[in-house]
Tab-separated table of C-alpha atoms in Angstrom:
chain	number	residue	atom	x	y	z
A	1	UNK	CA	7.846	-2.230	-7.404
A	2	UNK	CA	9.588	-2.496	-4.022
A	3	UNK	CA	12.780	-2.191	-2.517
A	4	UNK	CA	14.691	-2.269	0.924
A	5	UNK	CA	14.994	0.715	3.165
A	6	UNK	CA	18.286	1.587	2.679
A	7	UNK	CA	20.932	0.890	5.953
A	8	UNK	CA	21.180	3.278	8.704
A	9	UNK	CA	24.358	5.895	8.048
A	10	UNK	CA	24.318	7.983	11.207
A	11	UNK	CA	22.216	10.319	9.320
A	12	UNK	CA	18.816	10.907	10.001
A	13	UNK	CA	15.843	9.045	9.618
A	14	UNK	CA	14.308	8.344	5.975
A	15	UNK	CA	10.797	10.244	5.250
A	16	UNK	CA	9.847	8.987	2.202
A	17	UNK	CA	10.963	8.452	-1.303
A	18	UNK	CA	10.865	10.442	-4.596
A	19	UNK	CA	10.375	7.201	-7.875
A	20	UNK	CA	10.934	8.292	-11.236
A	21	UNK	CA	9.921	6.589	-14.306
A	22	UNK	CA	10.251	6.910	-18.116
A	23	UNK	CA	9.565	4.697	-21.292
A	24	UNK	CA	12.444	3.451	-23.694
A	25	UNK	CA	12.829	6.770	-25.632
A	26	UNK	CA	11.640	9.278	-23.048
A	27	UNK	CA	13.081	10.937	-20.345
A	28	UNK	CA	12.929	10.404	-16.279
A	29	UNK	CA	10.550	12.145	-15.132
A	30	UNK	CA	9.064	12.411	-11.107
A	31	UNK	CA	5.920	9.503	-11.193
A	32	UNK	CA	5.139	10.221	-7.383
A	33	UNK	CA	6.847	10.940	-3.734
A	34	UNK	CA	5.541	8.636	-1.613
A	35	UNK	CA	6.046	8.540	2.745
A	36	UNK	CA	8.102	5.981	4.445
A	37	UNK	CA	6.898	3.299	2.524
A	38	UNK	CA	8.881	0.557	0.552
A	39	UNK	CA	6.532	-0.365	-2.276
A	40	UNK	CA	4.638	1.281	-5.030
A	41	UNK	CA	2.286	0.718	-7.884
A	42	UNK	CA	2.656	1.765	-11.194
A	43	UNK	CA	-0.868	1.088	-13.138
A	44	UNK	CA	-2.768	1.834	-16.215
A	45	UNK	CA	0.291	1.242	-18.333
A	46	UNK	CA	0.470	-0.328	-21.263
A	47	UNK	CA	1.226	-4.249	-22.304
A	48	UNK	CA	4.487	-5.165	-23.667
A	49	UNK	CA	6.574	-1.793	-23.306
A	50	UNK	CA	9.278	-1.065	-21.116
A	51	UNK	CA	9.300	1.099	-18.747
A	52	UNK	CA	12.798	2.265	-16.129
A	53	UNK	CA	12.488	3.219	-12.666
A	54	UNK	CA	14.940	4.846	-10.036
A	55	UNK	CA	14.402	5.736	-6.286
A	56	UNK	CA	15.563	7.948	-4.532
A	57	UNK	CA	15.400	8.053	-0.110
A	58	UNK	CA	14.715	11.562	1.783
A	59	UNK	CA	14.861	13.074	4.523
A	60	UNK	CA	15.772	16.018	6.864
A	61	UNK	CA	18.683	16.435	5.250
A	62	UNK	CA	17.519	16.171	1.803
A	63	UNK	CA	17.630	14.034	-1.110
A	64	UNK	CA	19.892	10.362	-1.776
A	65	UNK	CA	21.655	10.162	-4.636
A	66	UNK	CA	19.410	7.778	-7.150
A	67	UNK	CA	19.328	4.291	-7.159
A	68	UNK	CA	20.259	1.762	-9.651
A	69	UNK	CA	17.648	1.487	-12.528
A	70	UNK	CA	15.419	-1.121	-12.576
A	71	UNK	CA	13.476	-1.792	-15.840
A	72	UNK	CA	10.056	-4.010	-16.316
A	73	UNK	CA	8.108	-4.514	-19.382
A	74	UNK	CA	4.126	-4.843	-18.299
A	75	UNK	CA	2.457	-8.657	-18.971
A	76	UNK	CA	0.605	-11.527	-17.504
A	77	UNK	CA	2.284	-13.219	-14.724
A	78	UNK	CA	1.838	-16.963	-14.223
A	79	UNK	CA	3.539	-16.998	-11.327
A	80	UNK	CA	4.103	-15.211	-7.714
A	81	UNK	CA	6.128	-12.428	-8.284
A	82	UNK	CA	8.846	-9.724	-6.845
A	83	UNK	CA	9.179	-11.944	-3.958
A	84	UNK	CA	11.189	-9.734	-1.069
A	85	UNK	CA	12.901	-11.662	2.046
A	86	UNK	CA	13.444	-9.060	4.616
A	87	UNK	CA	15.213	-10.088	7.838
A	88	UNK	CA	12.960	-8.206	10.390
A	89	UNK	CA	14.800	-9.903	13.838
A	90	UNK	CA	17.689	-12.018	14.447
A	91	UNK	CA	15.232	-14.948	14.318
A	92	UNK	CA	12.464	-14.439	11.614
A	93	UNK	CA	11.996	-13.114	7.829
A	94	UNK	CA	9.363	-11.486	6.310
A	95	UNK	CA	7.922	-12.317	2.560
A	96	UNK	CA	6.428	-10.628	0.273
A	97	UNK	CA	5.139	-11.105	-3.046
A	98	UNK	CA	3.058	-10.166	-5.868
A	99	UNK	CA	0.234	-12.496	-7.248
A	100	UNK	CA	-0.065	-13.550	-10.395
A	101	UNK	CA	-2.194	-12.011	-12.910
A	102	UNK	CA	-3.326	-14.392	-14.916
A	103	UNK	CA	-5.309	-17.237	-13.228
A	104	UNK	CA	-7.136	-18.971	-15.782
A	105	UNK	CA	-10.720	-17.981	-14.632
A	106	UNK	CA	-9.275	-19.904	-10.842
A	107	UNK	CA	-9.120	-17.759	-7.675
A	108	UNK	CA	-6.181	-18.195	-5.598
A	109	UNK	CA	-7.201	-19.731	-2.367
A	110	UNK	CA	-3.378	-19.462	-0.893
A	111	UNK	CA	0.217	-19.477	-1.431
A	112	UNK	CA	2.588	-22.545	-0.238
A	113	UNK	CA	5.884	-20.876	1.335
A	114	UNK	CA	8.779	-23.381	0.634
A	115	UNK	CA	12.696	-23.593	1.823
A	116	UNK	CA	15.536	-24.240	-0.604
A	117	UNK	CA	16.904	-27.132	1.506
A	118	UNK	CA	20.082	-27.820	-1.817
A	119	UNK	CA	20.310	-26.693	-5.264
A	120	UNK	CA	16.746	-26.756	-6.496
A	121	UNK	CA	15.590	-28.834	-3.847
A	122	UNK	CA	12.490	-27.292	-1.774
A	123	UNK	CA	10.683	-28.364	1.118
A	124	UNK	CA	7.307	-26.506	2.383
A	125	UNK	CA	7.507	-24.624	5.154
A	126	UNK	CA	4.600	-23.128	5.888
A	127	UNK	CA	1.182	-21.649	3.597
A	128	UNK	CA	-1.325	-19.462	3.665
A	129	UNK	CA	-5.139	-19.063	3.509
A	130	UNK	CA	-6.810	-16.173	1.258
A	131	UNK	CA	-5.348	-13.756	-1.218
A	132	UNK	CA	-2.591	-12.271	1.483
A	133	UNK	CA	0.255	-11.513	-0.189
A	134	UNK	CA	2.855	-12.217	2.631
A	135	UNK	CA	4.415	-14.771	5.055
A	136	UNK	CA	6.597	-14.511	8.205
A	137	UNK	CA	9.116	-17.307	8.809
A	138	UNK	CA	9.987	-17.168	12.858
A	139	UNK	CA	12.525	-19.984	14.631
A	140	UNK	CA	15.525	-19.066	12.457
A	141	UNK	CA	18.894	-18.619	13.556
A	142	UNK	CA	21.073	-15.916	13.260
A	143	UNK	CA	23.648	-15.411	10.815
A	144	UNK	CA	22.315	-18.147	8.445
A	145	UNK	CA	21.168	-17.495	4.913
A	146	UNK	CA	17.653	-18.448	4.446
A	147	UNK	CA	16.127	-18.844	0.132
A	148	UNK	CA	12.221	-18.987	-0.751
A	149	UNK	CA	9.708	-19.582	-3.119
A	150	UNK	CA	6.301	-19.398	-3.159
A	151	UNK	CA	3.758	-20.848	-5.477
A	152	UNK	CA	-0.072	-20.030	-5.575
A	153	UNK	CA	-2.560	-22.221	-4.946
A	154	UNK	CA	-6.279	-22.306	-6.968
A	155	UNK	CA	-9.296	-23.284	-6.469
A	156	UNK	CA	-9.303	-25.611	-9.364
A	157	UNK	CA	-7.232	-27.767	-7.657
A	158	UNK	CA	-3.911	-27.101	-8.846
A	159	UNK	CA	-0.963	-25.189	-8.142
A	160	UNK	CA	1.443	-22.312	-9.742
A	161	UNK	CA	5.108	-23.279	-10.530
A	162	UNK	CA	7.624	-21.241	-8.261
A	163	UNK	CA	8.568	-17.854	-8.181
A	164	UNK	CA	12.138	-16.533	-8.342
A	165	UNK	CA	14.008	-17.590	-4.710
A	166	UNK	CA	14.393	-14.313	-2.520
A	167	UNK	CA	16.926	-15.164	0.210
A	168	UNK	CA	17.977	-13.236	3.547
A	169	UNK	CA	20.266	-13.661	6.730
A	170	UNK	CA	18.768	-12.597	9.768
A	171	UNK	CA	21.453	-10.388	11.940
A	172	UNK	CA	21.562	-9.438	15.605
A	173	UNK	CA	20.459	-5.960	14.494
A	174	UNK	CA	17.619	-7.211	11.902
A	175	UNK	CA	14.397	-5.023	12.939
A	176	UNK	CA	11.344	-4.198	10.951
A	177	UNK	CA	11.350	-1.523	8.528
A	178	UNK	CA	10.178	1.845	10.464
A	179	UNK	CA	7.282	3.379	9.221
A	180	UNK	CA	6.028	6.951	9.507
């Protein structure tokens, strides 16, 4: 799971996080508290239940109040998934994604980055080499709402369909995430 560093309120600066988790029937209950990270990986759980999460940010002044709930049920992915679009300057965007777990005895030799140009219309903008699980777009302009997908690539020759679109606008503010 991932998620965006929540906005800047005059407060102080975010630590870390506190993720809880529980199954369909059971209660939330604290999984892990992680540092100033935006990411985390649940394993060893089991195939085809459900499972909820919530966040929550800290810091100095103590604890956020939760986030919304986000749910996943554990399977084989055909596809790149959680793709993230982060605005990280007033000229560039950062993805990230998640490979897929089932590759059909291929190794993935790269993803293929493409722009959503109209409705389900996409154009590649850039790729990558190797496993690497992210991207950085640079030479956008600010203000405008970028969308993405990426697809894996195999060694056999052929390609994954496209992950969800993940879009961002880059701002005059837009800065990396800070990390402790």
């Amino acid at each position: 799971m991932s998620w965006k560093e929540p906005s800047p309120n005059n407060g102080p600066a975010i630590t870390g996080y506190k993720i809880e988790s529980k199954t369909t029937t059971g209660e939330y209950t604290v999984l892990t508290t992680i540092g100033n990270i935006t990411s985390y990986t649940h394993t060893g759980l089991t195939t085809g239940s459900q499972y909820s999460y919530r966040t929550y940010a800290i810091n100095s002044a103590g604890t956020s109040v939760v986030s919304n709930v986000a749910t996943a049920k554990p399977g084989h992915t055909l596809i790149p998934t959680n793709l993230i679009a982060d605005d990280i300057s007033p000229t560039s965007i950062l993805l990230t994604w998640n490979p897929p777990s089932q590759t059909f005895g291929g190794s993935i030799t790269g993803y293929i980055i493409s722009k959503r140009f109209a409705a389900d219309v996409y154009d590649q903008v850039g790729e990558t080499n190797g496993p690497q699980t992210s991207y950085t777009v640079t030479g956008l302009h600010t203000g405008e709402t970028y969308t993405y997908v990426v697809k894996a690539r195999y060694n056999i020759g052929t390609n994954s369909d496209n992950s969800s679109p993940a879009s961002a606008t880059p701002t005059a503010s837009s800065a990396p995430p800070s990390k402790l």
